[in-house]
Short mmCIF file of C-alpha atoms in Angstrom, two decimals:
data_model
loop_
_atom_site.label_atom_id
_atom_site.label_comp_id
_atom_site.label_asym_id
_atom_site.label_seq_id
_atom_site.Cartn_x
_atom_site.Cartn_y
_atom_site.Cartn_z
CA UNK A 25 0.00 0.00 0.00
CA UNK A 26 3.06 2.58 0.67
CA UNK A 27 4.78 1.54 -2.32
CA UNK A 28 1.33 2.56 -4.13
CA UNK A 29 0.62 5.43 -2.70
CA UNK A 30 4.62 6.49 -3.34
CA UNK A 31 4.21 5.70 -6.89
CA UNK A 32 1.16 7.70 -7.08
CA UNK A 33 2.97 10.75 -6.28
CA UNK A 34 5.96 10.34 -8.40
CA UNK A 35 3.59 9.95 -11.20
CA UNK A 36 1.26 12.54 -9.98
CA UNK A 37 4.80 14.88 -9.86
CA UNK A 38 5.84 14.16 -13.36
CA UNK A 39 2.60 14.31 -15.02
CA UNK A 40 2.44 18.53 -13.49
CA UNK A 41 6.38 18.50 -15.00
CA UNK A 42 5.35 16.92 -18.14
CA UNK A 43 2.24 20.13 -17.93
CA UNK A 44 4.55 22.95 -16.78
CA UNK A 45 7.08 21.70 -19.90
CA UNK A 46 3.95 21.77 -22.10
CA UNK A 47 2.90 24.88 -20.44
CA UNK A 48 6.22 27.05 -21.36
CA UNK A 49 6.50 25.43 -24.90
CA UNK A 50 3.03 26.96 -25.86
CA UNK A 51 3.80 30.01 -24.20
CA UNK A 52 6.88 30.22 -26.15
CA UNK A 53 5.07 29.39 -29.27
CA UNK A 54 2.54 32.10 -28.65
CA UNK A 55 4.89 34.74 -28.17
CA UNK A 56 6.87 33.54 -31.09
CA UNK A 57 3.66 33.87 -33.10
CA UNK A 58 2.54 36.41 -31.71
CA UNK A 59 5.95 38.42 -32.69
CA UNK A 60 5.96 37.70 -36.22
CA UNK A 61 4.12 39.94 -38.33
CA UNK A 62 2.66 38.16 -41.95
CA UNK A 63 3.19 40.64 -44.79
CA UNK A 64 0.90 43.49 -45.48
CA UNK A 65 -0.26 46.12 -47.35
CA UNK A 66 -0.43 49.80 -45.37
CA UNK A 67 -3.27 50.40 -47.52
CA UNK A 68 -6.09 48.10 -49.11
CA UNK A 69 -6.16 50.44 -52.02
CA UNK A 70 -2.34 49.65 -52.64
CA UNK A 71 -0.81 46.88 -55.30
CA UNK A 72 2.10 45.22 -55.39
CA UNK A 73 5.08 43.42 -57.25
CA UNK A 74 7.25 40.56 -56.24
CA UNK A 75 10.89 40.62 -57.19
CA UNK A 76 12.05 37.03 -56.71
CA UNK A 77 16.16 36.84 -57.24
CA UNK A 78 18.20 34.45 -59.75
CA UNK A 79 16.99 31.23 -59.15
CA UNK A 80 20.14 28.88 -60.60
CA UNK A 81 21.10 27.60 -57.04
CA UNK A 82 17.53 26.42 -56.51
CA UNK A 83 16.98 24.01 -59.51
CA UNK A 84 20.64 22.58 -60.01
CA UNK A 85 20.01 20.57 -56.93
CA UNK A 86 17.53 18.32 -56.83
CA UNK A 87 16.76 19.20 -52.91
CA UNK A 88 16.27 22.37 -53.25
CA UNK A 89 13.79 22.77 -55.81
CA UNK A 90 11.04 22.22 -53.25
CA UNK A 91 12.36 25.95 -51.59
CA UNK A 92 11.61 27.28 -55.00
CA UNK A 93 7.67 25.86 -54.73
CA UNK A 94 7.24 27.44 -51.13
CA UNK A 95 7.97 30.74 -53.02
CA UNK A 96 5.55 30.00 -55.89
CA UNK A 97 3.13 28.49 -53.28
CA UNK A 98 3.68 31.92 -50.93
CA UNK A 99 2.99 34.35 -54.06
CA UNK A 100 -0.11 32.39 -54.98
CA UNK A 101 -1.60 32.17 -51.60
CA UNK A 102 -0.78 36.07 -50.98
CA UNK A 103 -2.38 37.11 -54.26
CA UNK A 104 -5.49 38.86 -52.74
CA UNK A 105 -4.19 39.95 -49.28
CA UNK A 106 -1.10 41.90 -51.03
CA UNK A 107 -3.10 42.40 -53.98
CA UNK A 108 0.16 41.28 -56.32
CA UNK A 109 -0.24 42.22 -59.98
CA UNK A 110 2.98 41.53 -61.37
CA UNK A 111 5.85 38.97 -60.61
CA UNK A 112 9.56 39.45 -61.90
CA UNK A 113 12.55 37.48 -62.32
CA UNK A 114 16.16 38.94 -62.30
CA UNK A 115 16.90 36.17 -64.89
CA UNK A 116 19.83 33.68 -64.24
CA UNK A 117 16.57 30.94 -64.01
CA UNK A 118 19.07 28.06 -64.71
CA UNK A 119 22.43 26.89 -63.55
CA UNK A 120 23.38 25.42 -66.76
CA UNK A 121 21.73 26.04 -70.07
CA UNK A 122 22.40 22.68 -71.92
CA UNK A 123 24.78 20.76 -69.21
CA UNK A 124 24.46 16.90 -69.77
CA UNK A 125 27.04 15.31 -67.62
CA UNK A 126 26.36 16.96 -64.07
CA UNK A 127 29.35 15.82 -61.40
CA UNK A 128 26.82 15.87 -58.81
CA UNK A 129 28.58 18.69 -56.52
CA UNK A 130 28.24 21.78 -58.76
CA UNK A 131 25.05 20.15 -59.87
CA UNK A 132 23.24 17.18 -59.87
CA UNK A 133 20.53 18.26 -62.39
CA UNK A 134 21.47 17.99 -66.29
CA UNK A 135 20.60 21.55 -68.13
CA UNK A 136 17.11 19.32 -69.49
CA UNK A 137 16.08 19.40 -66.01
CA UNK A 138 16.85 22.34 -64.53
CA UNK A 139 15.01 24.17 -67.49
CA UNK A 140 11.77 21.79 -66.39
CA UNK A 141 11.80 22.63 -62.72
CA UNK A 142 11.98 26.64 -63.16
CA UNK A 143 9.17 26.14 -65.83
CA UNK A 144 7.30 24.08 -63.61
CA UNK A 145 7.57 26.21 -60.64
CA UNK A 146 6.53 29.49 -62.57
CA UNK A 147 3.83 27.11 -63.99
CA UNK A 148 2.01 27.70 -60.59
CA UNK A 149 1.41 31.26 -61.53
CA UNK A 150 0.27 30.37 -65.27
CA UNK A 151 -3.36 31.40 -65.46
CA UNK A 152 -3.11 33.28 -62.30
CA UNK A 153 -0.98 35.93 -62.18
CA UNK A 154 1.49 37.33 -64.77
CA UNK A 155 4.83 37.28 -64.77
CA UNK A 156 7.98 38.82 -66.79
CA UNK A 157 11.68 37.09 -66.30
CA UNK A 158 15.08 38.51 -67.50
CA UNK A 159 17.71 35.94 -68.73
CA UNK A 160 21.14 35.65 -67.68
CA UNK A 161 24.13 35.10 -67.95
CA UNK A 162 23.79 31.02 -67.01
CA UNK A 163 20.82 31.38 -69.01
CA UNK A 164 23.13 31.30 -72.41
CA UNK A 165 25.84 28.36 -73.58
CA UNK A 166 28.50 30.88 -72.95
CA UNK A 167 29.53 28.51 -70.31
CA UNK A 168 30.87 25.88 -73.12
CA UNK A 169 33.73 28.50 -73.18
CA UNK A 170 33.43 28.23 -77.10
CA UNK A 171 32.63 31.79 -77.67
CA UNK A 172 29.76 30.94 -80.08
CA UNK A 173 26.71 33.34 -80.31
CA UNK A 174 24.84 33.36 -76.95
CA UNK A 175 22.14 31.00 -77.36
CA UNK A 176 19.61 29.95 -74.93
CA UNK A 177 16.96 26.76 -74.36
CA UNK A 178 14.80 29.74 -72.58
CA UNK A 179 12.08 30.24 -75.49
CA UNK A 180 11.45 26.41 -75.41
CA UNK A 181 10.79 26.27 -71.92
CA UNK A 182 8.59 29.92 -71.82
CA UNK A 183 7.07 30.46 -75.22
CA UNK A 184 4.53 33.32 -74.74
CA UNK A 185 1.63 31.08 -74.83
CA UNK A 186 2.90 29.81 -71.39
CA UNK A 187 1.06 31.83 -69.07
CA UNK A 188 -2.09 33.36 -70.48
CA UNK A 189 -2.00 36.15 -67.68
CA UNK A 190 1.69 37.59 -69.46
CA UNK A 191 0.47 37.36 -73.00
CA UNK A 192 -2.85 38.74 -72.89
CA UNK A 193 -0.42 41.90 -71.64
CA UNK A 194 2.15 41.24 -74.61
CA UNK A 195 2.50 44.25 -76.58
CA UNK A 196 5.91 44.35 -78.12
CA UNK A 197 8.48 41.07 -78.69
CA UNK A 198 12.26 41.37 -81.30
CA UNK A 199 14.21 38.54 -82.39
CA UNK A 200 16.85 36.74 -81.19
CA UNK A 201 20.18 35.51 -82.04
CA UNK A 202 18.42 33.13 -84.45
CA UNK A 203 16.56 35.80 -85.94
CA UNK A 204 13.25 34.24 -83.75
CA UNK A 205 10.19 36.06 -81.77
CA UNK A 206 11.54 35.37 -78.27
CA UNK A 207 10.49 36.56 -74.84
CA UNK A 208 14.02 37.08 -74.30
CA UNK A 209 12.91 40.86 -75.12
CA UNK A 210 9.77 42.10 -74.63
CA UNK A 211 7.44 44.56 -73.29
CA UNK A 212 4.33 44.01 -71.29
CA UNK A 213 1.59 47.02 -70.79
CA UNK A 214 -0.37 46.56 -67.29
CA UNK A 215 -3.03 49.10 -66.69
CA UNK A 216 -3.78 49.81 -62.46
CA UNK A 217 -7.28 50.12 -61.07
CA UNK A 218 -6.83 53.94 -60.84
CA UNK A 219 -5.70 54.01 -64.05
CA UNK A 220 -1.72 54.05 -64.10
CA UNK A 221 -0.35 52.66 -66.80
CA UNK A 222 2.83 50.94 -66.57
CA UNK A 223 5.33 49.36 -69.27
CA UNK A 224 7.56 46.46 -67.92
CA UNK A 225 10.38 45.83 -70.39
CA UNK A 226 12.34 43.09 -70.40
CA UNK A 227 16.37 42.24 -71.39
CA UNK A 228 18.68 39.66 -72.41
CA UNK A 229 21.65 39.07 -70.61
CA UNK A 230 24.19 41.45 -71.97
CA UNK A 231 22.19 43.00 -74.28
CA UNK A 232 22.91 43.82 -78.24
CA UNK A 233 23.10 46.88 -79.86
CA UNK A 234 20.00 45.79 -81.82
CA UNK A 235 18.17 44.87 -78.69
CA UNK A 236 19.01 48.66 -77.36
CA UNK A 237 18.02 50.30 -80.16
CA UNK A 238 14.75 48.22 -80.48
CA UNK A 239 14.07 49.06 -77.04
CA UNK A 240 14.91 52.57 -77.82
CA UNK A 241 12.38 52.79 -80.16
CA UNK A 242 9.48 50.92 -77.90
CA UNK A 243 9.89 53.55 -75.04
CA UNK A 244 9.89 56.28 -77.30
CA UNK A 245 6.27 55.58 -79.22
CA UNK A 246 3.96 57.92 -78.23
CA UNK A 247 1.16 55.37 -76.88
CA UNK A 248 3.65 55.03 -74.02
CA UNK A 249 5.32 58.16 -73.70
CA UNK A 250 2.81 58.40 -70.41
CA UNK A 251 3.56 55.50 -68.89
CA UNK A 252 5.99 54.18 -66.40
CA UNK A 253 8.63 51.89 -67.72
CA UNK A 254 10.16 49.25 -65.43
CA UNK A 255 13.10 48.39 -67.13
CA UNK A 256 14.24 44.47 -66.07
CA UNK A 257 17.83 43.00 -67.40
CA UNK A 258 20.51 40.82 -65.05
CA UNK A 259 23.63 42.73 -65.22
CA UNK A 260 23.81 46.25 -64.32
CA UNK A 261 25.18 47.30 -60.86
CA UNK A 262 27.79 45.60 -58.66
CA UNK A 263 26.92 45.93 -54.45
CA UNK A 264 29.18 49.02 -54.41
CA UNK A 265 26.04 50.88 -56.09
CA UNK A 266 27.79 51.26 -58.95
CA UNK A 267 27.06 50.18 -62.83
CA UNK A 268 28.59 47.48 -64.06
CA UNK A 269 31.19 48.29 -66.87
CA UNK A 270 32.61 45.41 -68.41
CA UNK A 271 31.55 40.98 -68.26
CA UNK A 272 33.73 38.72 -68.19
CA UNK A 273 32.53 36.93 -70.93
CA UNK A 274 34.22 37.14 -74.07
CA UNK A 275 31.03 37.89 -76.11
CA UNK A 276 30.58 40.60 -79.28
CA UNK A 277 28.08 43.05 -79.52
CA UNK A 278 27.41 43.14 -75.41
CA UNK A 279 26.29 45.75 -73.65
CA UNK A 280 26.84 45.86 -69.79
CA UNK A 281 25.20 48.31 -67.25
CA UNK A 282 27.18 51.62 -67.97
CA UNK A 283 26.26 50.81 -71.44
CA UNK A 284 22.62 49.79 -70.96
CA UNK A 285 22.51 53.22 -68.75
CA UNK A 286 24.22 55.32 -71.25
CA UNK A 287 22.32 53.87 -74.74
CA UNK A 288 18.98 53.78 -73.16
CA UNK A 289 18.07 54.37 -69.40
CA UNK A 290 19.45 57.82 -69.38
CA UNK A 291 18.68 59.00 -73.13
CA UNK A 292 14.62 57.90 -72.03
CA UNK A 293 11.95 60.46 -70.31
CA UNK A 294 9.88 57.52 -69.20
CA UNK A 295 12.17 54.54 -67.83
CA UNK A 296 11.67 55.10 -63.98
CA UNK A 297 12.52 52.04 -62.43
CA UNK A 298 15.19 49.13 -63.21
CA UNK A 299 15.32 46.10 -62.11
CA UNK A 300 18.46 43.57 -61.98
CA UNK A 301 20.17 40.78 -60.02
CA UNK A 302 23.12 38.48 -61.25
CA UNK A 303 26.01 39.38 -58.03
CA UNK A 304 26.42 38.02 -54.30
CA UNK A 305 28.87 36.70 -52.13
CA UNK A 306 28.39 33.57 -49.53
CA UNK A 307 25.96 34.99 -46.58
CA UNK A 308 26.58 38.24 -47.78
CA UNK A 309 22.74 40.10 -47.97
CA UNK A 310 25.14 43.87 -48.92
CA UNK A 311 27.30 41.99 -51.38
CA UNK A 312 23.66 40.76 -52.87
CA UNK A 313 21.79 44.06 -53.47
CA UNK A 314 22.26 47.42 -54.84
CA UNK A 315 19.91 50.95 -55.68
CA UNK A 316 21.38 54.13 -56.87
CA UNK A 317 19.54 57.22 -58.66
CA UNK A 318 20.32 59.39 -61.71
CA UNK A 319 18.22 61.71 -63.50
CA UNK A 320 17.16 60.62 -66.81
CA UNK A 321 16.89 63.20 -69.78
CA UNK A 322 13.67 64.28 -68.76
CA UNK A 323 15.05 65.32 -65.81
CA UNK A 324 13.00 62.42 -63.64
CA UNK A 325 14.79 60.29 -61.15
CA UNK A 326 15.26 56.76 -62.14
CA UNK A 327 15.66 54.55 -59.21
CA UNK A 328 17.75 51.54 -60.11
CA UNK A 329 17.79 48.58 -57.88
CA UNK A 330 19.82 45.33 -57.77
CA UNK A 331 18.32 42.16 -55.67
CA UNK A 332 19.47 39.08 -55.55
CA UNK A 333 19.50 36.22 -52.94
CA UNK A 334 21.43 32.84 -54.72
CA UNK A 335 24.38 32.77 -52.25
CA UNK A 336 22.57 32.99 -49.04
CA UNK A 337 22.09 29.79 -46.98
CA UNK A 338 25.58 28.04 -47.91
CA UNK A 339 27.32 29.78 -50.11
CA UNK A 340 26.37 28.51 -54.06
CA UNK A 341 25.85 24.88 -52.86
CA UNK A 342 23.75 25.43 -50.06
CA UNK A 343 19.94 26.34 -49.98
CA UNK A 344 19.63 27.91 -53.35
CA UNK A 345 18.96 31.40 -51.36
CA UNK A 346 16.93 31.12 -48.43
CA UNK A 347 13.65 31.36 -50.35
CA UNK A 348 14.09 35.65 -50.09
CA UNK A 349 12.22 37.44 -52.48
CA UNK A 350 10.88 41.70 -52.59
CA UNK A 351 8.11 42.91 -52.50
CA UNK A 352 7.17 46.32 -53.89
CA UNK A 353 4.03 48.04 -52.37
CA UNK A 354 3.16 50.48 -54.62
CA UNK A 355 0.90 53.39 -52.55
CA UNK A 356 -2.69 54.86 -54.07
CA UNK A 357 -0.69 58.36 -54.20
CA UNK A 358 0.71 56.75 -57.21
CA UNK A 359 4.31 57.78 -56.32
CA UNK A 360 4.72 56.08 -52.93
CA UNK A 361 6.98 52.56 -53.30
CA UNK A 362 7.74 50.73 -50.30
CA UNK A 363 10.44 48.05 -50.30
CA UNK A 364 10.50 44.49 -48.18
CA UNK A 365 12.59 41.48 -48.57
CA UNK A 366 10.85 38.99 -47.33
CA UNK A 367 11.34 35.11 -46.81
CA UNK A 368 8.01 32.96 -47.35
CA UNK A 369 10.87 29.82 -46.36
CA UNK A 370 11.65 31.28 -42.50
CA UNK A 371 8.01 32.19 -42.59
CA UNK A 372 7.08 28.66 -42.61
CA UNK A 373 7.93 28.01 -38.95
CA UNK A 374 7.44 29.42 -35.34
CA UNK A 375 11.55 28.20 -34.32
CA UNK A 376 12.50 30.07 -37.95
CA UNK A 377 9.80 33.32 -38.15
CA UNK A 378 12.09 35.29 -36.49
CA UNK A 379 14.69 35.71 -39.51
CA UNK A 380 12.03 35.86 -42.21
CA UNK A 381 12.38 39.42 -42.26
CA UNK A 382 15.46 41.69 -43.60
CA UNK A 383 15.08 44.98 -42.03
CA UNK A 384 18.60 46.49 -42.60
CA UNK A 385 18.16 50.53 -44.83
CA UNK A 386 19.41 48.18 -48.18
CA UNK A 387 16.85 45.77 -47.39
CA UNK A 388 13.31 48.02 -46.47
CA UNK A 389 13.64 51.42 -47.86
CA UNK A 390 10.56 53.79 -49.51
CA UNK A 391 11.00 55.64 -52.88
CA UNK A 392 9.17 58.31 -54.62
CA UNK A 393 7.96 57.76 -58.50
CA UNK A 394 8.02 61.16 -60.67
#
């Protein structure tokens, strides 16, 4: 009977330790839930565009394609709350253009496959939401090291029947290298509720002087001499806020950012806002991003801003980037842009929420349209 009653109250003891544990847990839990703030808009009437970075180190390993779906999933579920119009790409969507013989530690995905998973994951947003996407550099067979023409499996994998949403806002389209219709470069028109029209243009890696002067010539019509122009290419300013003026790429007939700047950003009175990615150093978020101003001919600020996320979380073999992304709120004022870099990947957890936000100046900043 002692023995009984003793056991009792060792068990009666642990069961209110086993509570108490349980108790503190849930508390913690709350408070880390209660902490983390979901993304928002400051006000209903406001859209918004998501920037997601070069997305290479997510689909040349097989492991971490599933980071690039939480993204896709993320935009998709956010669609009405943050009222997102538009996603971009920085370009850079592939490791590998046409790689066959992976080694399995720079990549275990042949070029085939990487060019399937990016397609597939954007595929999440076909018929929903529209998107544009830049090429890169790793975009092109310019890693054979054979100097040939830069060409690219990119119009296979999104021809511009791919996504309904994007071509119903098609407008404009040149060739490429193999004198082709390609997406490569093009020019979307998006119209907002209160009636702000915008132009999003976008660039091959290293563009040609062709490809300049054909974009030249789209920004300049008159139909869209009102509207705001959101200029989207890979290469154009290193993390020291500065263009970029050379590649190291032995390519003809390649224009980097000083060039891209000087042949059509500057010469335009409606380019407002550009767009790139393709630098970053191992768990470096500075060495990833950039933004500078200049005044454009017109005399109107352009506001040109680098983000890009691919060497976060390991260096280039780790994560694939930590699942970061932007997102540009975009005020009913009309001129009102606020900036967040965000990570829907952190987000997913209460023991991770706390480092899904970036809040350093480089990272959440506000800028002012003309």
């Amino acid at each position: 009977m002692l023995l009984l009653k003793m056991f009792s109250r060792i068990l009666k003891y642990r069961l209110w330790c086993l509570v108490c544990i349980l108790l503190v847990s849930l508390s913690g839990f709350a408070q880390r839930n209660k902490s983390f703030e979901s993304p928002s808009l400051e006000s209903h009437a406001s859209f918004s565009f998501i920037v997601l970075p070069d997305l290479q180190n997510y689909v040349k390993f097989r492991r971490n394609q599933a980071i690039l779906d939480v993204m896709m999933n993320w935009v998709l579920m956010q669609k009405d709350s943050l009222n997102i119009e538009m996603v971009m790409c920085t370009g850079d969507l592939v490791e590998h253009d046409d790689i066959i013989n992976p080694d399995g530690i720079k990549m275990n995905q042949t070029g085939r496959q990487q060019w399937e998973a990016v397609s597939r994951a954007f595929g999440k947003l076909d018929g929903v939401l529209p998107y544009v996407t830049a090429t890169g550099n790793h975009d092109y067979n310019i890693f054979s090291y054979t100097h040939k023409p830069k060409t690219t499996h990119f119009p296979s994998y999104f021809p511009a029947e791919k996504n309904r949403e994007s071509q119903k806002l098609l407008r404009e389209v040149t060739t490429n290298v193999y004198g082709e219709s390609s997406l490569e470069n093009a020019a979307y028109e998006w119209r907002s509720a209160s009636g702000k029209m915008f132009l999003f243009l976008s660039l091959e890696f290293a563009p040609r002087d062709t490809v300049l002067s054909w974009a030249k010539g789209v920004v300049t019509k008159d139909k869209y001499k009102n509207h705001t122009v959101v200029l989207l290419t890979h290469a154009y300013l290193n993390y020291k806020n500065e263009h970029v003026k050379a590649l190291s790429y032995d390519l003809e007939d390649a224009n980097a950012g000083l060039a891209i700047w000087e042949k059509l950003v500057r010469g335009s009175h409606n380019i407002q806002l550009v767009i790139s990615g393709h630098i970053g150093a191992k768990d470096n978020a500075r060495k990833h991003v950039a933004y500078r101003t200049d005044l454009n001919a017109a005399g109107k600020k352009v506001h040109q801003m680098t983000f890009n996320a691919q060497a976060m979380g390991g260096g280039h073999y780790g994560s694939g980037g930590d699942g970061w992304l932007r997102i540009l709120e975009f005020l009913p004022d009309g001129k009102t842009v606020k900036v967040k870099t965000f990570s829907p990947f952190f987000a997913l957890s209460p023991t991770t929420q706390h480092l899904a936000w970036r809040r350093e100046s480089y990272d959440e900043f506000t800028f002012q349209l003309d």
